[in-house]
Amino acid sequence: MDYVKSFRELEVYNLVFMINSFKKIAISMAIVPISCTICFSQAVVKGNISADAGIGFGIYSAKTNDPADTASGAVPGLIPIYAEYAITDKIGVGLFFERNGFVTSKKDTSTVRSLNFGAGAAYRIINKDKIVLAAELSAGVSAFRITDDTDLGKANNRNVTSNGSMVQLNINFKIYFGKHIGWFIKAGYGNYNYRYLYDNSDNLPPEADKRLVTVDGKEYLSLSLNGGNIRTGISVKF
């Protein structure tokens, strides 16, 4: 099977629309906090616990270490969950989980997804009344997987996996409608690195080294994803 080709077949759908969406959201995130500088009390104080959950999407470049491979695009749909504890009025620390499901071409029957876990910290640049604007940095591990829906249950079941690292840098804007419930939207940059990819297909030998995907049999195939993303959803504060 040509696993490198499958990365090339990741296509970017509605790219122009998504880029325009990034621009509009970035402008909105810049204007709204400035207009709220007349607020006085703080939305988040030391000891608060908040939880965010929502949806999002990203626009990433996908690169491998294969010299014959050219960079291709990857569009993941995101389902993020984040919990944070405010150790001071300005600084928070937390844990996150996120599921990424990647768009593939119509001809490709593969399912591409990743599960991401980690920890992060936030610094609240603006913390006024019901408005919060924070810079966030998070890092963790990422479990990447490719399966072929047409081969499930067969002897040649295609199942490529990898465990790697991920880093996220975000700007998060929140507005609270009451004491506990709010809405967030965050834009950021993500970096994912997978050093080794394992072919767990049923017809391969059990030895781990023989399951490593290689480039022309000479070196191990690696994958990196880099790009921008947007998430939005509900925020609950206690």
Short mmCIF file of N, CA, C and O in Angstrom, two decimals, residues 5-102:
data_model
loop_
_atom_site.label_atom_id
_atom_site.label_comp_id
_atom_site.label_asym_id
_atom_site.label_seq_id
_atom_site.Cartn_x
_atom_site.Cartn_y
_atom_site.Cartn_z
N LYS A 5 1.14 8.24 -0.52
CA LYS A 5 0.13 8.76 -1.45
C LYS A 5 -1.13 9.19 -0.70
O LYS A 5 -1.79 10.15 -1.07
N SER A 6 -1.45 8.45 0.36
CA SER A 6 -2.67 8.80 1.10
C SER A 6 -2.57 10.17 1.73
O SER A 6 -3.57 10.88 1.86
N PHE A 7 -1.36 10.59 2.13
CA PHE A 7 -1.19 11.93 2.68
C PHE A 7 -1.35 12.97 1.59
O PHE A 7 -1.88 14.06 1.82
N ARG A 8 -0.90 12.65 0.37
CA ARG A 8 -1.03 13.60 -0.74
C ARG A 8 -2.49 13.81 -1.11
O ARG A 8 -2.86 14.84 -1.67
N GLU A 9 -3.34 12.79 -0.83
CA GLU A 9 -4.73 12.87 -1.24
C GLU A 9 -5.61 13.64 -0.26
O GLU A 9 -6.81 13.76 -0.45
N LEU A 10 -5.00 14.13 0.84
CA LEU A 10 -5.77 14.98 1.76
C LEU A 10 -6.03 16.31 1.06
O LEU A 10 -5.10 17.04 0.74
N GLU A 11 -7.29 16.66 0.85
CA GLU A 11 -7.63 17.85 0.08
C GLU A 11 -8.23 18.92 0.99
O GLU A 11 -8.90 18.63 1.97
N VAL A 12 -8.04 20.17 0.63
CA VAL A 12 -8.62 21.29 1.35
C VAL A 12 -9.91 21.70 0.67
O VAL A 12 -9.90 22.07 -0.50
N TYR A 13 -11.05 21.59 1.40
CA TYR A 13 -12.35 21.97 0.87
C TYR A 13 -12.72 23.37 1.35
O TYR A 13 -12.49 23.73 2.51
N ASN A 14 -13.31 24.14 0.45
CA ASN A 14 -13.78 25.49 0.76
C ASN A 14 -12.67 26.34 1.40
O ASN A 14 -12.87 27.05 2.38
N LEU A 15 -11.48 26.31 0.83
CA LEU A 15 -10.33 26.99 1.41
C LEU A 15 -10.53 28.50 1.47
O LEU A 15 -10.23 29.14 2.48
N VAL A 16 -11.05 29.09 0.40
CA VAL A 16 -11.25 30.53 0.38
C VAL A 16 -12.22 30.96 1.45
O VAL A 16 -12.00 31.95 2.16
N PHE A 17 -13.31 30.21 1.60
CA PHE A 17 -14.30 30.53 2.62
C PHE A 17 -13.69 30.48 4.01
O PHE A 17 -13.93 31.36 4.84
N MET A 18 -12.87 29.48 4.28
CA MET A 18 -12.27 29.33 5.60
C MET A 18 -11.29 30.45 5.90
O MET A 18 -11.24 30.98 7.02
N ILE A 19 -10.49 30.84 4.90
CA ILE A 19 -9.53 31.92 5.11
C ILE A 19 -10.25 33.22 5.39
O ILE A 19 -9.87 33.99 6.28
N ASN A 20 -11.33 33.50 4.65
CA ASN A 20 -12.12 34.70 4.90
C ASN A 20 -12.74 34.67 6.29
O ASN A 20 -12.85 35.70 6.96
N SER A 21 -13.13 33.47 6.75
CA SER A 21 -13.69 33.34 8.09
C SER A 21 -12.65 33.69 9.14
O SER A 21 -12.94 34.37 10.13
N PHE A 22 -11.40 33.24 8.94
CA PHE A 22 -10.32 33.58 9.85
C PHE A 22 -10.17 35.10 9.96
O PHE A 22 -10.02 35.66 11.04
N LYS A 23 -10.21 35.78 8.81
CA LYS A 23 -10.02 37.23 8.80
C LYS A 23 -11.13 37.95 9.56
O LYS A 23 -10.88 38.84 10.38
N LYS A 24 -12.39 37.55 9.30
CA LYS A 24 -13.52 38.20 9.96
C LYS A 24 -13.49 37.99 11.46
O LYS A 24 -13.75 38.90 12.25
N ILE A 25 -13.17 36.75 11.88
CA ILE A 25 -13.14 36.45 13.31
C ILE A 25 -12.01 37.19 13.99
O ILE A 25 -12.15 37.70 15.10
N ALA A 26 -10.85 37.28 13.33
CA ALA A 26 -9.72 37.99 13.92
C ALA A 26 -10.04 39.46 14.14
O ALA A 26 -9.70 40.05 15.17
N ILE A 27 -10.72 40.08 13.17
CA ILE A 27 -11.11 41.48 13.31
C ILE A 27 -12.09 41.65 14.46
O ILE A 27 -11.97 42.58 15.27
N SER A 28 -13.06 40.74 14.56
CA SER A 28 -14.05 40.81 15.64
C SER A 28 -13.39 40.66 17.00
O SER A 28 -13.73 41.36 17.95
N MET A 29 -12.43 39.73 17.10
CA MET A 29 -11.77 39.49 18.37
C MET A 29 -10.92 40.69 18.79
O MET A 29 -10.66 40.90 19.97
N ALA A 30 -10.47 41.48 17.83
CA ALA A 30 -9.67 42.66 18.15
C ALA A 30 -10.55 43.84 18.55
O ALA A 30 -10.20 44.61 19.44
N ILE A 31 -11.71 43.98 17.91
CA ILE A 31 -12.57 45.15 18.15
C ILE A 31 -13.34 45.05 19.46
O ILE A 31 -13.39 45.98 20.24
N VAL A 32 -13.91 43.85 19.74
CA VAL A 32 -14.80 43.72 20.89
C VAL A 32 -14.10 44.00 22.21
O VAL A 32 -14.61 44.75 23.04
N PRO A 33 -12.88 43.45 22.48
CA PRO A 33 -12.25 43.75 23.76
C PRO A 33 -11.94 45.23 23.93
O PRO A 33 -12.04 45.77 25.03
N ILE A 34 -11.54 45.90 22.84
CA ILE A 34 -11.22 47.33 22.94
C ILE A 34 -12.45 48.12 23.33
O ILE A 34 -12.39 49.07 24.13
N SER A 35 -13.61 47.73 22.80
CA SER A 35 -14.84 48.45 23.09
C SER A 35 -15.33 48.21 24.52
O SER A 35 -16.23 48.89 24.99
N CYS A 36 -14.71 47.23 25.20
CA CYS A 36 -15.17 46.88 26.55
C CYS A 36 -14.22 47.35 27.65
O CYS A 36 -14.27 46.87 28.78
N THR A 37 -13.32 48.25 27.35
CA THR A 37 -12.37 48.73 28.34
C THR A 37 -13.02 49.59 29.40
O THR A 37 -12.39 49.95 30.39
N ILE A 38 -14.30 49.95 29.21
CA ILE A 38 -14.99 50.76 30.21
C ILE A 38 -15.50 49.88 31.36
O ILE A 38 -16.03 50.38 32.35
N CYS A 39 -15.38 48.56 31.25
CA CYS A 39 -15.85 47.66 32.29
C CYS A 39 -14.91 47.74 33.50
O CYS A 39 -13.74 48.10 33.36
N PHE A 40 -15.39 47.37 34.68
CA PHE A 40 -14.62 47.57 35.88
C PHE A 40 -14.34 46.28 36.65
O PHE A 40 -13.20 46.00 36.99
N SER A 41 -15.34 45.49 36.99
CA SER A 41 -15.12 44.28 37.76
C SER A 41 -14.48 43.21 36.90
O SER A 41 -14.47 43.29 35.68
N GLN A 42 -13.95 42.15 37.56
CA GLN A 42 -13.26 41.09 36.84
C GLN A 42 -14.20 39.91 36.60
O GLN A 42 -14.94 39.50 37.48
N ALA A 43 -14.09 39.35 35.38
CA ALA A 43 -14.93 38.20 35.04
C ALA A 43 -14.43 36.93 35.72
O ALA A 43 -15.21 36.08 36.13
N VAL A 44 -13.10 36.79 35.84
CA VAL A 44 -12.49 35.61 36.44
C VAL A 44 -11.62 36.04 37.62
O VAL A 44 -10.82 36.97 37.49
N VAL A 45 -11.80 35.38 38.75
CA VAL A 45 -10.99 35.69 39.93
C VAL A 45 -10.33 34.41 40.43
O VAL A 45 -10.70 33.30 40.04
N LYS A 46 -9.35 34.59 41.29
CA LYS A 46 -8.61 33.46 41.85
C LYS A 46 -9.57 32.45 42.47
O LYS A 46 -10.48 32.80 43.21
N GLY A 47 -9.36 31.16 42.12
CA GLY A 47 -10.19 30.10 42.65
C GLY A 47 -11.30 29.65 41.74
O GLY A 47 -11.90 28.59 41.96
N ASN A 48 -11.59 30.42 40.68
CA ASN A 48 -12.61 30.01 39.73
C ASN A 48 -12.19 28.76 38.96
O ASN A 48 -11.02 28.58 38.62
N ILE A 49 -13.16 27.92 38.67
CA ILE A 49 -12.97 26.75 37.80
C ILE A 49 -13.87 26.93 36.59
O ILE A 49 -15.06 27.23 36.73
N SER A 50 -13.30 26.78 35.40
CA SER A 50 -14.08 26.92 34.18
C SER A 50 -13.90 25.70 33.29
O SER A 50 -12.87 25.02 33.35
N ALA A 51 -14.92 25.42 32.49
CA ALA A 51 -14.88 24.31 31.54
C ALA A 51 -15.41 24.79 30.20
O ALA A 51 -16.47 25.43 30.14
N ASP A 52 -14.68 24.50 29.13
CA ASP A 52 -15.06 24.89 27.78
C ASP A 52 -15.26 23.64 26.92
O ASP A 52 -14.49 22.69 27.01
N ALA A 53 -16.28 23.67 26.07
CA ALA A 53 -16.52 22.58 25.13
C ALA A 53 -17.14 23.16 23.87
O ALA A 53 -17.96 24.08 23.94
N GLY A 54 -16.74 22.63 22.72
CA GLY A 54 -17.29 23.17 21.48
C GLY A 54 -16.86 22.39 20.26
O GLY A 54 -16.61 21.19 20.32
N ILE A 55 -16.76 23.11 19.15
CA ILE A 55 -16.35 22.53 17.88
C ILE A 55 -15.40 23.51 17.20
O ILE A 55 -15.25 24.66 17.62
N GLY A 56 -14.77 23.06 16.12
CA GLY A 56 -13.88 23.94 15.38
C GLY A 56 -13.34 23.28 14.13
O GLY A 56 -13.73 22.16 13.78
N PHE A 57 -12.43 23.95 13.47
CA PHE A 57 -11.77 23.38 12.30
C PHE A 57 -10.38 23.98 12.17
O PHE A 57 -10.06 25.01 12.77
N GLY A 58 -9.53 23.33 11.41
CA GLY A 58 -8.18 23.82 11.18
C GLY A 58 -7.82 23.76 9.71
O GLY A 58 -8.48 23.08 8.91
N ILE A 59 -6.79 24.49 9.34
CA ILE A 59 -6.21 24.42 8.00
C ILE A 59 -4.72 24.18 8.20
O ILE A 59 -3.98 25.07 8.61
N TYR A 60 -4.26 22.95 7.96
CA TYR A 60 -2.89 22.55 8.23
C TYR A 60 -2.16 22.16 6.94
O TYR A 60 -2.77 21.67 5.99
N SER A 61 -0.86 22.33 6.97
CA SER A 61 -0.02 21.73 5.94
C SER A 61 0.48 20.40 6.47
O SER A 61 0.79 20.27 7.66
N ALA A 62 0.52 19.39 5.62
CA ALA A 62 0.97 18.06 6.00
C ALA A 62 2.25 17.74 5.24
O ALA A 62 2.28 17.76 4.01
N LYS A 63 3.31 17.45 6.00
CA LYS A 63 4.62 17.17 5.39
C LYS A 63 5.18 15.87 5.92
O LYS A 63 5.03 15.54 7.09
N THR A 64 5.85 15.12 5.02
CA THR A 64 6.57 13.92 5.42
C THR A 64 8.04 14.11 5.10
O THR A 64 8.44 15.10 4.48
N ASN A 65 8.87 13.14 5.51
CA ASN A 65 10.30 13.19 5.21
C ASN A 65 10.65 12.48 3.91
O ASN A 65 11.81 12.19 3.65
N ASP A 66 9.65 12.20 3.09
CA ASP A 66 9.88 11.60 1.78
C ASP A 66 10.29 12.69 0.80
O ASP A 66 9.50 13.62 0.54
N PRO A 67 11.50 12.65 0.23
CA PRO A 67 11.95 13.69 -0.71
C PRO A 67 11.04 13.86 -1.91
O PRO A 67 10.96 14.95 -2.49
N ALA A 68 10.35 12.79 -2.31
CA ALA A 68 9.47 12.86 -3.48
C ALA A 68 8.11 13.43 -3.14
O ALA A 68 7.31 13.71 -4.04
N ASP A 69 7.84 13.61 -1.87
CA ASP A 69 6.52 14.08 -1.45
C ASP A 69 6.50 15.60 -1.39
O ASP A 69 7.45 16.24 -0.94
N THR A 70 5.42 16.19 -1.84
CA THR A 70 5.23 17.64 -1.74
C THR A 70 4.20 17.91 -0.65
O THR A 70 3.34 17.09 -0.37
N ALA A 71 4.30 19.08 -0.03
CA ALA A 71 3.39 19.43 1.06
C ALA A 71 1.94 19.44 0.56
O ALA A 71 1.65 19.94 -0.52
N SER A 72 1.08 18.85 1.33
CA SER A 72 -0.34 18.82 0.99
C SER A 72 -1.13 19.46 2.12
O SER A 72 -0.59 19.75 3.19
N GLY A 73 -2.42 19.67 1.88
CA GLY A 73 -3.25 20.30 2.89
C GLY A 73 -4.06 19.28 3.67
O GLY A 73 -4.40 18.21 3.18
N ALA A 74 -4.35 19.61 4.92
CA ALA A 74 -5.19 18.77 5.77
C ALA A 74 -6.19 19.66 6.50
O ALA A 74 -5.82 20.70 7.03
N VAL A 75 -7.45 19.25 6.49
CA VAL A 75 -8.52 20.02 7.13
C VAL A 75 -9.16 19.15 8.22
O VAL A 75 -9.95 18.26 7.90
N PRO A 76 -8.83 19.38 9.49
CA PRO A 76 -9.46 18.61 10.55
C PRO A 76 -10.68 19.32 11.13
O PRO A 76 -10.71 20.54 11.25
N GLY A 77 -11.69 18.53 11.48
CA GLY A 77 -12.78 19.02 12.30
C GLY A 77 -12.42 18.76 13.75
O GLY A 77 -11.93 17.68 14.09
N LEU A 78 -12.61 19.74 14.63
CA LEU A 78 -12.13 19.66 16.00
C LEU A 78 -13.29 19.57 17.00
O LEU A 78 -14.30 20.25 16.86
N ILE A 79 -13.12 18.74 18.01
CA ILE A 79 -14.05 18.68 19.15
C ILE A 79 -13.21 18.85 20.41
O ILE A 79 -12.62 17.89 20.92
N PRO A 80 -13.11 20.08 20.95
CA PRO A 80 -12.25 20.34 22.10
C PRO A 80 -13.01 20.37 23.43
O PRO A 80 -14.16 20.80 23.50
N ILE A 81 -12.34 19.93 24.49
CA ILE A 81 -12.82 20.06 25.86
C ILE A 81 -11.65 20.55 26.71
O ILE A 81 -10.54 20.00 26.63
N TYR A 82 -11.89 21.60 27.48
CA TYR A 82 -10.80 22.20 28.26
C TYR A 82 -11.32 22.59 29.64
O TYR A 82 -12.40 23.17 29.77
N ALA A 83 -10.55 22.26 30.68
CA ALA A 83 -10.90 22.63 32.05
C ALA A 83 -9.74 23.44 32.64
O ALA A 83 -8.57 23.08 32.48
N GLU A 84 -10.07 24.54 33.32
CA GLU A 84 -9.03 25.44 33.83
C GLU A 84 -9.32 25.86 35.27
O GLU A 84 -10.48 26.07 35.66
N TYR A 85 -8.25 26.01 36.05
CA TYR A 85 -8.34 26.52 37.41
C TYR A 85 -7.54 27.82 37.48
O TYR A 85 -6.38 27.88 37.06
N ALA A 86 -8.16 28.88 38.02
CA ALA A 86 -7.53 30.19 38.11
C ALA A 86 -6.67 30.24 39.38
O ALA A 86 -7.20 30.36 40.49
N ILE A 87 -5.35 30.15 39.23
CA ILE A 87 -4.47 30.22 40.40
C ILE A 87 -4.27 31.66 40.86
O ILE A 87 -3.92 31.91 42.01
N THR A 88 -4.49 32.62 39.95
CA THR A 88 -4.57 34.04 40.29
C THR A 88 -5.64 34.65 39.40
O THR A 88 -6.19 33.98 38.53
N ASP A 89 -5.91 35.93 39.58
CA ASP A 89 -6.87 36.61 38.71
C ASP A 89 -6.39 36.63 37.26
O ASP A 89 -7.20 36.66 36.33
N LYS A 90 -5.09 36.61 37.07
CA LYS A 90 -4.51 36.73 35.73
C LYS A 90 -4.10 35.39 35.11
O LYS A 90 -4.08 35.26 33.88
N ILE A 91 -3.76 34.41 35.91
CA ILE A 91 -3.15 33.18 35.40
C ILE A 91 -4.01 31.97 35.73
O ILE A 91 -4.53 31.83 36.84
N GLY A 92 -4.17 31.09 34.75
CA GLY A 92 -4.89 29.85 34.94
C GLY A 92 -4.11 28.67 34.39
O GLY A 92 -3.28 28.83 33.48
N VAL A 93 -4.33 27.50 34.95
CA VAL A 93 -3.72 26.27 34.45
C VAL A 93 -4.82 25.25 34.23
O VAL A 93 -5.86 25.28 34.91
N GLY A 94 -4.62 24.33 33.29
CA GLY A 94 -5.69 23.40 33.00
C GLY A 94 -5.26 22.18 32.22
O GLY A 94 -4.09 22.01 31.88
N LEU A 95 -6.26 21.34 31.91
CA LEU A 95 -6.09 20.12 31.13
C LEU A 95 -7.02 20.17 29.93
O LEU A 95 -8.08 20.80 29.99
N PHE A 96 -6.62 19.51 28.84
CA PHE A 96 -7.47 19.52 27.65
C PHE A 96 -7.51 18.15 26.99
O PHE A 96 -6.60 17.32 27.15
N PHE A 97 -8.59 17.93 26.27
CA PHE A 97 -8.76 16.77 25.39
C PHE A 97 -9.35 17.28 24.08
O PHE A 97 -10.23 18.16 24.09
N GLU A 98 -8.89 16.72 22.97
CA GLU A 98 -9.44 17.13 21.68
C GLU A 98 -9.41 15.97 20.70
O GLU A 98 -8.41 15.23 20.62
N ARG A 99 -10.50 15.84 19.95
CA ARG A 99 -10.56 14.84 18.87
C ARG A 99 -10.51 15.58 17.54
O ARG A 99 -11.28 16.51 17.30
N ASN A 100 -9.60 15.15 16.67
CA ASN A 100 -9.48 15.72 15.33
C ASN A 100 -9.89 14.66 14.30
O ASN A 100 -9.34 13.56 14.30
N GLY A 101 -10.84 14.99 13.45
CA GLY A 101 -11.22 14.12 12.34
C GLY A 101 -10.88 14.81 11.04
O GLY A 101 -11.38 15.91 10.77
N PHE A 102 -10.04 14.21 10.21
CA PHE A 102 -9.51 14.86 9.02
C PHE A 102 -10.35 14.57 7.78
O PHE A 102 -10.81 13.44 7.57
#
